[in-house]
Amino acid sequence: MKLGLNLSFGIKRWLGGDAMAEIVAGELGIDKVQFTWDLVDPWWPEAQRDAIARDYAEGFRKAGVAVEGSFGGLASYTYSHFLAPMPELRALGKEHLRRAIDMTAAMEVPCAGMPFGSYSAADAKDPARRETIYNEAVEAWIDLSRHAKRQGLTSLVVEPVPLATEFPSSAQDALRLMKDLDGATDVPVRLMVDWGHVLFTPLFGKDADMDLWMETVGDYIAAFHIQQTDGLLDRHWNFTREGIVTPQRLKDFWNRHKLTDQTYFLEIIYPFEETDEHVLSDMKAALALLRAA
Amino acid sequence: MKLGLNLSFGIKRWLGGDAMAEIVAGELGIDKVQFTWDLVDPWWPEAQRDAIARDYAEGFRKAGVAVEGSFGGLASYTYSHFLAPMPELRALGKEHLRRAIDMTAAMEVPCAGMPFGSYSAADAKDPARRETIYNEAVEAWIDLSRHAKRQGLTSLVVEPVPLATEFPSSAQDALRLMKDLDGATDVPVRLMVDWGHVLFTPLFGKDADMDLWMETVGDYIAAFHIQQTDGLLDRHWNFTREGIVTPQRLKDFWNRHKLTDQTYFLEIIYPFEETDEHVLSDMKAALALLRAA
């Protein structure tokens, strides 16, 4: 298994390139990360933002850690972005990703991504509104793919989420989006598929099945988020907890589908009130379990 | 008990002033709210940001709902702000609150607030670094109190949080901050005290006691966040769940301390993957329990 770390586990704890690289490479022995916008907010004024983002990129470079992409985190996911009910909010969603692309380019990182956005309670139940807003979102991503290419990025990624009020959520949704974007964008737009999202049974029932996703959209999957879950909520627990995603299950899937390139990024979200000492020791213990599989 | 709603429960679900006011006043029968920056990001470009913020203010005004203050939510809490390790991050924390004050003024709302910020893992263990950064943060808030007054606000509030790596966390911490600010600011800076933070036993042990807070800093408490919790994590559950904060306990506290003005703002944070229907019915059920106490 090709293991990497989404940096969500370390937000507010280990800040700045050298401190974070020491944790990732020195303490955890990992050489691939997905940078989270929870460390650097794309909305910060460009000059200050890019200086801080470059400091992380430089810290990782010195430590031999590859930053494979940058990705929206908790702060970004708080807003509705491309599927918001008002055009003003949708325009801000587009500006948010445009700014994230710029920040990613400043880090000399090749890829940026996020979930697509959230319909309001009212729009989610209105098929015509959903369709109109979806089509506008597809156009916005096509436009942003041109910006991404100009800025030197080589791909963008979308993350499906386990909510009927967002899009894409199912494998079929994801396939539709990939087909609607394919060939129209200046850089490829691909999928970041999260194990805990796919296995969310309250929404997907018997289709909560990662093999079904491989059959349906396997060719479009750029990488995976891995997390432990009970399948009842989107837990983002670590693998030190019991749940339905065992290291052995991840390993069997990797072998069964003959995966080689699509990094398994651990995306672990700790309560803010967990201690730094617990987070670090728990990350070490979880990585030991994954490496032993 | 004077009940109000922090709007965190509704983010991404009911957007825009009319839709949110219909939920708050029409569906839930509440006439006091605390607006959350998770609905409007203070970092958004000012013209677009303030137009959206004013639409919420106008929606609530028409529905007879008082917006008592605006407050940082999940997105804001993701970053380290005033206690960050690098001066550049601390400056961005100050700019964040300055922008939130401007947005609050645009809404003609009298008060804005947030937690103070988070030390890095390294700084949290270094008393001298903590002290230096704390003193800088106090100066920043004094400066921002001048800005708040110029903008027409009448107070600012700080929320203590249950983390040894942040400040203030204990009642003694909060008292120190209040004394350091008292008399130096152009508008009063007061406390927003969260029941679930105070009752967090892993950090506070036997001092996880709201009466202790009343004895220590009662005079400085502007309002409360209420939430259900098991005391083991900062849960922000609703009162439909079992836990240690019963409606009767809230009522007894209110009567024992002869409270009159300090609103109990329900600050309920649902998993994003909960359905809109569940959130609305659960909010109704919880308010019925609180009103029956």
PDB file of C-alpha atoms in Angstrom, chain A:
ATOM      1  CA  MET A   1       0.000   0.000   0.000  1.00  0.00           C
ATOM      2  CA  LYS A   2       1.257   3.474  -0.837  1.00  0.00           C
ATOM      3  CA  LEU A   3       0.597   5.434   2.359  1.00  0.00           C
ATOM      4  CA  GLY A   4       0.445   9.207   2.673  1.00  0.00           C
ATOM      5  CA  LEU A   5      -0.934  11.696   5.182  1.00  0.00           C
ATOM      6  CA  ASN A   6      -3.562  14.330   4.754  1.00  0.00           C
ATOM      7  CA  LEU A   7      -2.350  16.942   7.240  1.00  0.00           C
ATOM      8  CA  SER A   8      -5.709  17.446   8.996  1.00  0.00           C
ATOM      9  CA  PHE A   9      -4.445  15.476  11.990  1.00  0.00           C
ATOM     10  CA  GLY A  10      -1.925  18.201  12.802  1.00  0.00           C
ATOM     11  CA  ILE A  11      -3.833  21.464  12.399  1.00  0.00           C
ATOM     12  CA  LYS A  12      -3.250  24.033  15.185  1.00  0.00           C
ATOM     13  CA  ARG A  13      -0.655  21.637  16.672  1.00  0.00           C
ATOM     14  CA  TRP A  14       2.494  21.602  14.481  1.00  0.00           C
ATOM     15  CA  LEU A  15       2.690  24.788  12.482  1.00  0.00           C
ATOM     16  CA  GLY A  16       5.216  25.939   9.904  1.00  0.00           C
ATOM     17  CA  GLY A  17       7.148  23.893   7.373  1.00  0.00           C
ATOM     18  CA  ASP A  18       9.992  22.706   9.594  1.00  0.00           C
ATOM     19  CA  ALA A  19       7.775  21.701  12.545  1.00  0.00           C
ATOM     20  CA  MET A  20       5.258  19.861  10.367  1.00  0.00           C
ATOM     21  CA  ALA A  21       7.949  18.150   8.271  1.00  0.00           C
ATOM     22  CA  GLU A  22       9.677  16.957  11.455  1.00  0.00           C
ATOM     23  CA  ILE A  23       6.411  15.329  12.582  1.00  0.00           C
ATOM     24  CA  VAL A  24       5.638  13.794   9.190  1.00  0.00           C
ATOM     25  CA  ALA A  25       9.101  12.594   8.178  1.00  0.00           C
ATOM     26  CA  GLY A  26      10.984  12.451  11.481  1.00  0.00           C
ATOM     27  CA  GLU A  27       8.329  11.143  13.858  1.00  0.00           C
ATOM     28  CA  LEU A  28       5.983   9.289  11.501  1.00  0.00           C
ATOM     29  CA  GLY A  29       8.367   8.193   8.746  1.00  0.00           C
ATOM     30  CA  ILE A  30       6.059   9.262   5.914  1.00  0.00           C
ATOM     31  CA  ASP A  31       7.239  10.793   2.612  1.00  0.00           C
ATOM     32  CA  LYS A  32       3.953  11.717   0.885  1.00  0.00           C
ATOM     33  CA  VAL A  33       1.392  14.262   2.089  1.00  0.00           C
ATOM     34  CA  GLN A  34      -1.747  16.029   0.990  1.00  0.00           C
ATOM     35  CA  PHE A  35      -1.575  19.613   2.255  1.00  0.00           C
ATOM     36  CA  THR A  36      -4.771  20.885   3.890  1.00  0.00           C
ATOM     37  CA  TRP A  37      -6.193  24.377   3.459  1.00  0.00           C
ATOM     38  CA  ASP A  38      -6.906  24.228   7.191  1.00  0.00           C
ATOM     39  CA  LEU A  39      -3.243  25.158   7.615  1.00  0.00           C
ATOM     40  CA  VAL A  40      -3.325  28.055   5.143  1.00  0.00           C
ATOM     41  CA  ASP A  41      -6.671  29.629   4.278  1.00  0.00           C
ATOM     42  CA  PRO A  42      -6.978  30.344   0.543  1.00  0.00           C
ATOM     43  CA  TRP A  43      -8.895  33.514   1.505  1.00  0.00           C
ATOM     44  CA  TRP A  44      -5.953  35.083   3.316  1.00  0.00           C
ATOM     45  CA  PRO A  45      -4.403  38.059   1.474  1.00  0.00           C
ATOM     46  CA  GLU A  46      -2.242  36.622  -1.288  1.00  0.00           C
ATOM     47  CA  ALA A  47       1.187  37.926  -0.263  1.00  0.00           C
ATOM     48  CA  GLN A  48       0.985  36.728   3.350  1.00  0.00           C
ATOM     49  CA  ARG A  49      -0.813  33.515   2.362  1.00  0.00           C
ATOM     50  CA  ASP A  50       1.712  32.466  -0.273  1.00  0.00           C
ATOM     51  CA  ALA A  51       4.687  33.214   1.972  1.00  0.00           C
ATOM     52  CA  ILE A  52       3.293  30.897   4.658  1.00  0.00           C
ATOM     53  CA  ALA A  53       2.312  28.239   2.096  1.00  0.00           C
ATOM     54  CA  ARG A  54       5.807  28.338   0.548  1.00  0.00           C
ATOM     55  CA  ASP A  55       7.329  27.860   3.995  1.00  0.00           C
ATOM     56  CA  TYR A  56       5.441  24.554   4.293  1.00  0.00           C
ATOM     57  CA  ALA A  57       6.458  23.520   0.771  1.00  0.00           C
ATOM     58  CA  GLU A  58      10.096  24.318   1.535  1.00  0.00           C
ATOM     59  CA  GLY A  59      10.007  22.466   4.872  1.00  0.00           C
ATOM     60  CA  PHE A  60       8.686  19.345   3.175  1.00  0.00           C
ATOM     61  CA  ARG A  61      11.147  19.619   0.281  1.00  0.00           C
ATOM     62  CA  LYS A  62      14.121  19.763   2.660  1.00  0.00           C
ATOM     63  CA  ALA A  63      12.775  16.714   4.508  1.00  0.00           C
ATOM     64  CA  GLY A  64      12.257  14.722   1.302  1.00  0.00           C
ATOM     65  CA  VAL A  65       8.462  14.718   1.606  1.00  0.00           C
ATOM     66  CA  ALA A  66       6.439  14.980  -1.619  1.00  0.00           C
ATOM     67  CA  VAL A  67       3.344  17.205  -1.435  1.00  0.00           C
ATOM     68  CA  GLU A  68       1.138  15.360  -3.913  1.00  0.00           C
ATOM     69  CA  GLY A  69      -1.726  17.846  -3.717  1.00  0.00           C
ATOM     70  CA  SER A  70      -3.543  20.451  -1.653  1.00  0.00           C
ATOM     71  CA  PHE A  71      -7.055  19.868  -0.405  1.00  0.00           C
ATOM     72  CA  GLY A  72      -9.992  21.579   1.280  1.00  0.00           C
ATOM     73  CA  GLY A  73     -10.463  20.778   4.965  1.00  0.00           C
ATOM     74  CA  LEU A  74     -12.929  21.523   7.711  1.00  0.00           C
ATOM     75  CA  ALA A  75     -12.988  25.294   7.224  1.00  0.00           C
ATOM     76  CA  SER A  76     -13.621  25.032   3.487  1.00  0.00           C
ATOM     77  CA  TYR A  77     -16.263  22.333   3.943  1.00  0.00           C
ATOM     78  CA  THR A  78     -18.239  24.657   6.232  1.00  0.00           C
ATOM     79  CA  TYR A  79     -19.486  26.643   3.225  1.00  0.00           C
ATOM     80  CA  SER A  80     -21.728  25.685   0.305  1.00  0.00           C
ATOM     81  CA  HIS A  81     -19.521  26.774  -2.601  1.00  0.00           C
ATOM     82  CA  PHE A  82     -20.492  25.631  -6.125  1.00  0.00           C
ATOM     83  CA  LEU A  83     -23.964  24.326  -5.206  1.00  0.00           C
ATOM     84  CA  ALA A  84     -25.110  27.202  -2.968  1.00  0.00           C
ATOM     85  CA  PRO A  85     -28.601  28.629  -3.496  1.00  0.00           C
ATOM     86  CA  MET A  86     -27.584  32.222  -4.307  1.00  0.00           C
ATOM     87  CA  PRO A  87     -25.444  33.170  -7.328  1.00  0.00           C
ATOM     88  CA  GLU A  88     -23.362  35.426  -5.054  1.00  0.00           C
ATOM     89  CA  LEU A  89     -22.415  32.430  -2.884  1.00  0.00           C
ATOM     90  CA  ARG A  90     -21.646  30.292  -5.923  1.00  0.00           C
ATOM     91  CA  ALA A  91     -19.358  33.031  -7.268  1.00  0.00           C
ATOM     92  CA  LEU A  92     -17.554  33.054  -3.906  1.00  0.00           C
ATOM     93  CA  GLY A  93     -17.193  29.263  -4.132  1.00  0.00           C
ATOM     94  CA  LYS A  94     -15.517  29.675  -7.519  1.00  0.00           C
ATOM     95  CA  GLU A  95     -13.266  32.431  -6.194  1.00  0.00           C
ATOM     96  CA  HIS A  96     -12.352  30.191  -3.235  1.00  0.00           C
ATOM     97  CA  LEU A  97     -11.059  27.412  -5.504  1.00  0.00           C
ATOM     98  CA  ARG A  98      -9.370  29.919  -7.816  1.00  0.00           C
ATOM     99  CA  ARG A  99      -7.465  31.291  -4.826  1.00  0.00           C
ATOM    100  CA  ALA A 100      -6.638  27.756  -3.638  1.00  0.00           C
ATOM    101  CA  ILE A 101      -5.224  26.985  -7.091  1.00  0.00           C
ATOM    102  CA  ASP A 102      -3.053  30.104  -6.870  1.00  0.00           C
ATOM    103  CA  MET A 103      -1.797  29.075  -3.429  1.00  0.00           C
ATOM    104  CA  THR A 104      -1.107  25.544  -4.696  1.00  0.00           C
ATOM    105  CA  ALA A 105       0.870  26.978  -7.620  1.00  0.00           C
ATOM    106  CA  ALA A 106       2.879  29.123  -5.205  1.00  0.00           C
ATOM    107  CA  MET A 107       3.817  25.895  -3.396  1.00  0.00           C
ATOM    108  CA  GLU A 108       4.794  24.290  -6.741  1.00  0.00           C
ATOM    109  CA  VAL A 109       2.324  21.498  -5.958  1.00  0.00           C
ATOM    110  CA  PRO A 110       0.650  19.914  -9.014  1.00  0.00           C
ATOM    111  CA  CYS A 111      -2.915  19.293  -7.832  1.00  0.00           C
ATOM    112  CA  ALA A 112      -5.720  20.937  -5.827  1.00  0.00           C
ATOM    113  CA  GLY A 113      -9.138  19.637  -4.847  1.00  0.00           C
ATOM    114  CA  MET A 114     -12.228  19.806  -2.660  1.00  0.00           C
ATOM    115  CA  PRO A 115     -15.804  18.552  -2.489  1.00  0.00           C
ATOM    116  CA  PHE A 116     -18.091  20.181  -5.027  1.00  0.00           C
ATOM    117  CA  GLY A 117     -20.507  21.942  -2.706  1.00  0.00           C
ATOM    118  CA  SER A 118     -23.830  21.706  -0.929  1.00  0.00           C
ATOM    119  CA  TYR A 119     -27.399  22.376  -2.020  1.00  0.00           C
ATOM    120  CA  SER A 120     -29.629  24.214   0.442  1.00  0.00           C
ATOM    121  CA  ALA A 121     -32.406  22.208   2.124  1.00  0.00           C
ATOM    122  CA  ALA A 122     -34.903  23.702  -0.323  1.00  0.00           C
ATOM    123  CA  ASP A 123     -32.853  23.219  -3.506  1.00  0.00           C
ATOM    124  CA  ALA A 124     -31.909  19.643  -2.583  1.00  0.00           C
ATOM    125  CA  LYS A 125     -35.556  18.631  -2.983  1.00  0.00           C
ATOM    126  CA  ASP A 126     -36.059  20.476  -6.292  1.00  0.00           C
ATOM    127  CA  PRO A 127     -34.731  18.441  -9.260  1.00  0.00           C
ATOM    128  CA  ALA A 128     -34.915  21.389 -11.684  1.00  0.00           C
ATOM    129  CA  ARG A 129     -32.972  23.712  -9.358  1.00  0.00           C
ATOM    130  CA  ARG A 130     -30.419  20.971  -8.727  1.00  0.00           C
ATOM    131  CA  GLU A 131     -29.886  20.523 -12.456  1.00  0.00           C
ATOM    132  CA  THR A 132     -29.521  24.236 -13.197  1.00  0.00           C
ATOM    133  CA  ILE A 133     -27.035  24.779 -10.378  1.00  0.00           C
ATOM    134  CA  TYR A 134     -25.124  21.587 -11.252  1.00  0.00           C
ATOM    135  CA  ASN A 135     -24.668  22.678 -14.848  1.00  0.00           C
ATOM    136  CA  GLU A 136     -23.383  26.048 -13.703  1.00  0.00           C
ATOM    137  CA  ALA A 137     -20.929  24.278 -11.375  1.00  0.00           C
ATOM    138  CA  VAL A 138     -19.617  22.118 -14.226  1.00  0.00           C
ATOM    139  CA  GLU A 139     -19.021  25.272 -16.284  1.00  0.00           C
ATOM    140  CA  ALA A 140     -17.213  26.874 -13.351  1.00  0.00           C
ATOM    141  CA  TRP A 141     -14.886  23.875 -12.987  1.00  0.00           C
ATOM    142  CA  ILE A 142     -14.165  23.864 -16.719  1.00  0.00           C
ATOM    143  CA  ASP A 143     -13.256  27.528 -16.444  1.00  0.00           C
ATOM    144  CA  LEU A 144     -11.103  26.871 -13.368  1.00  0.00           C
ATOM    145  CA  SER A 145      -9.311  24.034 -15.166  1.00  0.00           C
ATOM    146  CA  ARG A 146      -8.068  26.672 -17.632  1.00  0.00           C
ATOM    147  CA  HIS A 147      -6.820  28.753 -14.713  1.00  0.00           C
ATOM    148  CA  ALA A 148      -5.193  25.694 -13.141  1.00  0.00           C
ATOM    149  CA  LYS A 149      -3.308  24.923 -16.360  1.00  0.00           C
ATOM    150  CA  ARG A 150      -2.118  28.518 -16.713  1.00  0.00           C
ATOM    151  CA  GLN A 151      -0.852  28.319 -13.137  1.00  0.00           C
ATOM    152  CA  GLY A 152       1.102  25.134 -13.843  1.00  0.00           C
ATOM    153  CA  LEU A 153      -1.116  22.578 -12.110  1.00  0.00           C
ATOM    154  CA  THR A 154      -1.559  19.222 -13.846  1.00  0.00           C
ATOM    155  CA  SER A 155      -4.886  18.108 -12.349  1.00  0.00           C
ATOM    156  CA  LEU A 156      -7.833  19.020 -10.127  1.00  0.00           C
ATOM    157  CA  VAL A 157      -9.776  16.585  -7.955  1.00  0.00           C
ATOM    158  CA  VAL A 158     -13.322  16.419  -6.610  1.00  0.00           C
ATOM    159  CA  GLU A 159     -14.251  14.476  -3.474  1.00  0.00           C
ATOM    160  CA  PRO A 160     -17.656  12.732  -3.368  1.00  0.00           C
ATOM    161  CA  VAL A 161     -19.399  13.080   0.018  1.00  0.00           C
ATOM    162  CA  PRO A 162     -22.042  10.957   1.770  1.00  0.00           C
ATOM    163  CA  LEU A 163     -24.942  13.419   1.649  1.00  0.00           C
ATOM    164  CA  ALA A 164     -28.002  13.343  -0.581  1.00  0.00           C
ATOM    165  CA  THR A 165     -28.005  17.148  -0.386  1.00  0.00           C
ATOM    166  CA  GLU A 166     -24.563  17.405  -1.981  1.00  0.00           C
ATOM    167  CA  PHE A 167     -23.155  16.199  -5.305  1.00  0.00           C
ATOM    168  CA  PRO A 168     -21.565  13.898  -6.204  1.00  0.00           C
ATOM    169  CA  SER A 169     -22.430  11.390  -3.505  1.00  0.00           C
ATOM    170  CA  SER A 170     -22.992   8.002  -5.223  1.00  0.00           C
ATOM    171  CA  ALA A 171     -20.683   6.258  -7.677  1.00  0.00           C
ATOM    172  CA  GLN A 172     -23.251   6.983 -10.411  1.00  0.00           C
ATOM    173  CA  ASP A 173     -23.181  10.709  -9.522  1.00  0.00           C
ATOM    174  CA  ALA A 174     -19.413  10.640  -9.682  1.00  0.00           C
ATOM    175  CA  LEU A 175     -19.477   8.924 -13.085  1.00  0.00           C
ATOM    176  CA  ARG A 176     -21.829  11.555 -14.458  1.00  0.00           C
ATOM    177  CA  LEU A 177     -19.570  14.361 -13.255  1.00  0.00           C
ATOM    178  CA  MET A 178     -16.469  12.721 -14.713  1.00  0.00           C
ATOM    179  CA  LYS A 179     -18.182  12.282 -18.090  1.00  0.00           C
ATOM    180  CA  ASP A 180     -19.497  15.848 -18.084  1.00  0.00           C
ATOM    181  CA  LEU A 181     -15.997  17.187 -17.437  1.00  0.00           C
ATOM    182  CA  ASP A 182     -13.970  14.724 -19.499  1.00  0.00           C
ATOM    183  CA  GLY A 183     -12.491  16.315 -22.593  1.00  0.00           C
ATOM    184  CA  ALA A 184     -13.873  19.746 -21.714  1.00  0.00           C
ATOM    185  CA  THR A 185     -11.230  20.720 -19.164  1.00  0.00           C
ATOM    186  CA  ASP A 186      -7.669  21.954 -19.744  1.00  0.00           C
ATOM    187  CA  VAL A 187      -6.292  19.696 -17.022  1.00  0.00           C
ATOM    188  CA  PRO A 188      -7.913  16.390 -16.035  1.00  0.00           C
ATOM    189  CA  VAL A 189     -10.420  16.528 -13.195  1.00  0.00           C
ATOM    190  CA  ARG A 190     -10.360  13.297 -11.200  1.00  0.00           C
ATOM    191  CA  LEU A 191     -11.862  11.822  -8.021  1.00  0.00           C
ATOM    192  CA  MET A 192     -10.581  11.671  -4.455  1.00  0.00           C
ATOM    193  CA  VAL A 193     -12.565   8.778  -2.989  1.00  0.00           C
ATOM    194  CA  ASP A 194     -12.913   8.509   0.791  1.00  0.00           C
ATOM    195  CA  TRP A 195     -13.417   5.035   2.306  1.00  0.00           C
ATOM    196  CA  GLY A 196     -15.577   6.395   5.104  1.00  0.00           C
ATOM    197  CA  HIS A 197     -17.809   8.259   2.659  1.00  0.00           C
ATOM    198  CA  VAL A 198     -18.298   5.236   0.412  1.00  0.00           C
ATOM    199  CA  LEU A 199     -19.110   2.964   3.377  1.00  0.00           C
ATOM    200  CA  PHE A 200     -21.776   5.306   4.822  1.00  0.00           C
ATOM    201  CA  THR A 201     -24.693   2.884   5.033  1.00  0.00           C
ATOM    202  CA  PRO A 202     -27.527   5.257   6.089  1.00  0.00           C
ATOM    203  CA  LEU A 203     -27.372   6.761   2.588  1.00  0.00           C
ATOM    204  CA  PHE A 204     -25.954   4.005   0.400  1.00  0.00           C
ATOM    205  CA  GLY A 205     -27.280   0.793   1.957  1.00  0.00           C
ATOM    206  CA  LYS A 206     -26.015  -2.237   0.025  1.00  0.00           C
ATOM    207  CA  ASP A 207     -24.219   0.071  -2.419  1.00  0.00           C
ATOM    208  CA  ALA A 208     -21.832   1.091   0.383  1.00  0.00           C
ATOM    209  CA  ASP A 209     -19.216  -0.959  -1.428  1.00  0.00           C
ATOM    210  CA  MET A 210     -15.783   0.130  -2.582  1.00  0.00           C
ATOM    211  CA  ASP A 211     -15.632  -2.580  -5.268  1.00  0.00           C
ATOM    212  CA  LEU A 212     -18.762  -1.061  -6.821  1.00  0.00           C
ATOM    213  CA  TRP A 213     -16.929   2.272  -7.012  1.00  0.00           C
ATOM    214  CA  MET A 214     -13.969   0.596  -8.729  1.00  0.00           C
ATOM    215  CA  GLU A 215     -16.302  -0.964 -11.308  1.00  0.00           C
ATOM    216  CA  THR A 216     -18.168   2.284 -11.887  1.00  0.00           C
ATOM    217  CA  VAL A 217     -15.481   4.989 -11.741  1.00  0.00           C
ATOM    218  CA  GLY A 218     -12.228   3.141 -11.042  1.00  0.00           C
ATOM    219  CA  ASP A 219     -10.505   4.722 -14.025  1.00  0.00           C
ATOM    220  CA  TYR A 220     -11.130   8.205 -12.654  1.00  0.00           C
ATOM    221  CA  ILE A 221      -9.887   7.693  -9.095  1.00  0.00           C
ATOM    222  CA  ALA A 222      -6.723   9.727  -8.493  1.00  0.00           C
ATOM    223  CA  ALA A 223      -6.242   8.740  -4.853  1.00  0.00           C
ATOM    224  CA  PHE A 224      -8.082   7.665  -1.705  1.00  0.00           C
ATOM    225  CA  HIS A 225      -8.734   9.081   1.712  1.00  0.00           C
ATOM    226  CA  ILE A 226      -8.605   6.302   4.293  1.00  0.00           C
ATOM    227  CA  GLN A 227     -10.178   6.542   7.753  1.00  0.00           C
ATOM    228  CA  GLN A 228     -11.721   4.216  10.309  1.00  0.00           C
ATOM    229  CA  THR A 229     -15.524   4.331  10.618  1.00  0.00           C
ATOM    230  CA  ASP A 230     -18.511   2.387  11.900  1.00  0.00           C
ATOM    231  CA  GLY A 231     -20.390   3.176   8.678  1.00  0.00           C
ATOM    232  CA  LEU A 232     -23.014   5.157  10.616  1.00  0.00           C
ATOM    233  CA  LEU A 233     -21.427   8.603  10.469  1.00  0.00           C
ATOM    234  CA  ASP A 234     -18.452  10.105   8.622  1.00  0.00           C
ATOM    235  CA  ARG A 235     -16.114   9.409  11.553  1.00  0.00           C
ATOM    236  CA  HIS A 236     -12.568  10.074  10.331  1.00  0.00           C
ATOM    237  CA  TRP A 237     -11.340   7.933  13.245  1.00  0.00           C
ATOM    238  CA  ASN A 238      -7.849   6.530  13.237  1.00  0.00           C
ATOM    239  CA  PHE A 239      -7.093   2.811  12.791  1.00  0.00           C
ATOM    240  CA  THR A 240      -6.351   2.382  16.481  1.00  0.00           C
ATOM    241  CA  ARG A 241     -10.144   2.262  16.889  1.00  0.00           C
ATOM    242  CA  GLU A 242     -12.285  -0.694  15.995  1.00  0.00           C
ATOM    243  CA  GLY A 243     -14.455  -0.325  12.947  1.00  0.00           C
ATOM    244  CA  ILE A 244     -15.263  -1.716   9.535  1.00  0.00           C
ATOM    245  CA  VAL A 245     -12.102  -0.531   7.741  1.00  0.00           C
ATOM    246  CA  THR A 246      -9.345  -2.829   8.920  1.00  0.00           C
ATOM    247  CA  PRO A 247      -5.774  -2.498   7.656  1.00  0.00           C
ATOM    248  CA  GLN A 248      -6.226  -6.013   6.223  1.00  0.00           C
ATOM    249  CA  ARG A 249      -9.303  -4.893   4.266  1.00  0.00           C
ATOM    250  CA  LEU A 250      -7.357  -1.950   2.834  1.00  0.00           C
ATOM    251  CA  LYS A 251      -4.500  -4.275   1.890  1.00  0.00           C
ATOM    252  CA  ASP A 252      -6.797  -6.868   0.289  1.00  0.00           C
ATOM    253  CA  PHE A 253      -8.481  -4.144  -1.773  1.00  0.00           C
ATOM    254  CA  TRP A 254      -5.094  -2.772  -2.855  1.00  0.00           C
ATOM    255  CA  ASN A 255      -3.971  -6.222  -3.996  1.00  0.00           C
ATOM    256  CA  ARG A 256      -7.282  -7.297  -5.538  1.00  0.00           C
ATOM    257  CA  HIS A 257      -7.400  -4.221  -7.780  1.00  0.00           C
ATOM    258  CA  LYS A 258      -3.641  -4.303  -8.438  1.00  0.00           C
ATOM    259  CA  LEU A 259      -3.280  -0.688  -7.342  1.00  0.00           C
ATOM    260  CA  THR A 260       0.103   0.967  -7.754  1.00  0.00           C
ATOM    261  CA  ASP A 261      -0.225   4.757  -7.899  1.00  0.00           C
ATOM    262  CA  GLN A 262      -3.317   5.896  -6.001  1.00  0.00           C
ATOM    263  CA  THR A 263      -2.016   6.963  -2.604  1.00  0.00           C
ATOM    264  CA  TYR A 264      -3.991   5.998   0.481  1.00  0.00           C
ATOM    265  CA  PHE A 265      -3.992   9.325   2.352  1.00  0.00           C
ATOM    266  CA  LEU A 266      -4.921   8.875   6.024  1.00  0.00           C
ATOM    267  CA  GLU A 267      -7.408  11.663   6.690  1.00  0.00           C
ATOM    268  CA  ILE A 268      -7.780  11.559  10.467  1.00  0.00           C
ATOM    269  CA  ILE A 269      -9.723  14.306  12.215  1.00  0.00           C
ATOM    270  CA  TYR A 270      -9.153  14.493  15.961  1.00  0.00           C
ATOM    271  CA  PRO A 271     -11.331  16.465  18.349  1.00  0.00           C
ATOM    272  CA  PHE A 272      -9.560  19.786  18.951  1.00  0.00           C
ATOM    273  CA  GLU A 273      -9.550  18.977  22.673  1.00  0.00           C
ATOM    274  CA  GLU A 274      -7.397  15.833  22.254  1.00  0.00           C
ATOM    275  CA  THR A 275      -3.884  16.476  23.527  1.00  0.00           C
ATOM    276  CA  ASP A 276      -0.961  16.878  21.130  1.00  0.00           C
ATOM    277  CA  GLU A 277       0.786  13.967  22.883  1.00  0.00           C
ATOM    278  CA  HIS A 278      -2.177  11.655  22.276  1.00  0.00           C
ATOM    279  CA  VAL A 279      -2.479  12.666  18.632  1.00  0.00           C
ATOM    280  CA  LEU A 280       1.178  11.957  17.916  1.00  0.00           C
ATOM    281  CA  SER A 281       1.277   8.620  19.736  1.00  0.00           C
ATOM    282  CA  ASP A 282      -2.040   7.567  18.181  1.00  0.00           C
ATOM    283  CA  MET A 283      -0.789   8.416  14.681  1.00  0.00           C
ATOM    284  CA  LYS A 284       2.327   6.316  15.313  1.00  0.00           C
ATOM    285  CA  ALA A 285       0.261   3.380  16.557  1.00  0.00           C
ATOM    286  CA  ALA A 286      -2.116   3.538  13.584  1.00  0.00           C
ATOM    287  CA  LEU A 287       0.720   3.665  11.067  1.00  0.00           C
ATOM    288  CA  ALA A 288       2.306   0.641  12.734  1.00  0.00           C
ATOM    289  CA  LEU A 289      -0.961  -1.283  12.256  1.00  0.00           C
ATOM    290  CA  LEU A 290      -1.194  -0.243   8.599  1.00  0.00           C
ATOM    291  CA  ARG A 291       2.427  -1.115   7.899  1.00  0.00           C
ATOM    292  CA  ALA A 292       1.992  -4.528   9.521  1.00  0.00           C
ATOM    293  CA  ALA A 293      -0.963  -5.419   7.240  1.00  0.00           C
TER     294      ALA A 293
END
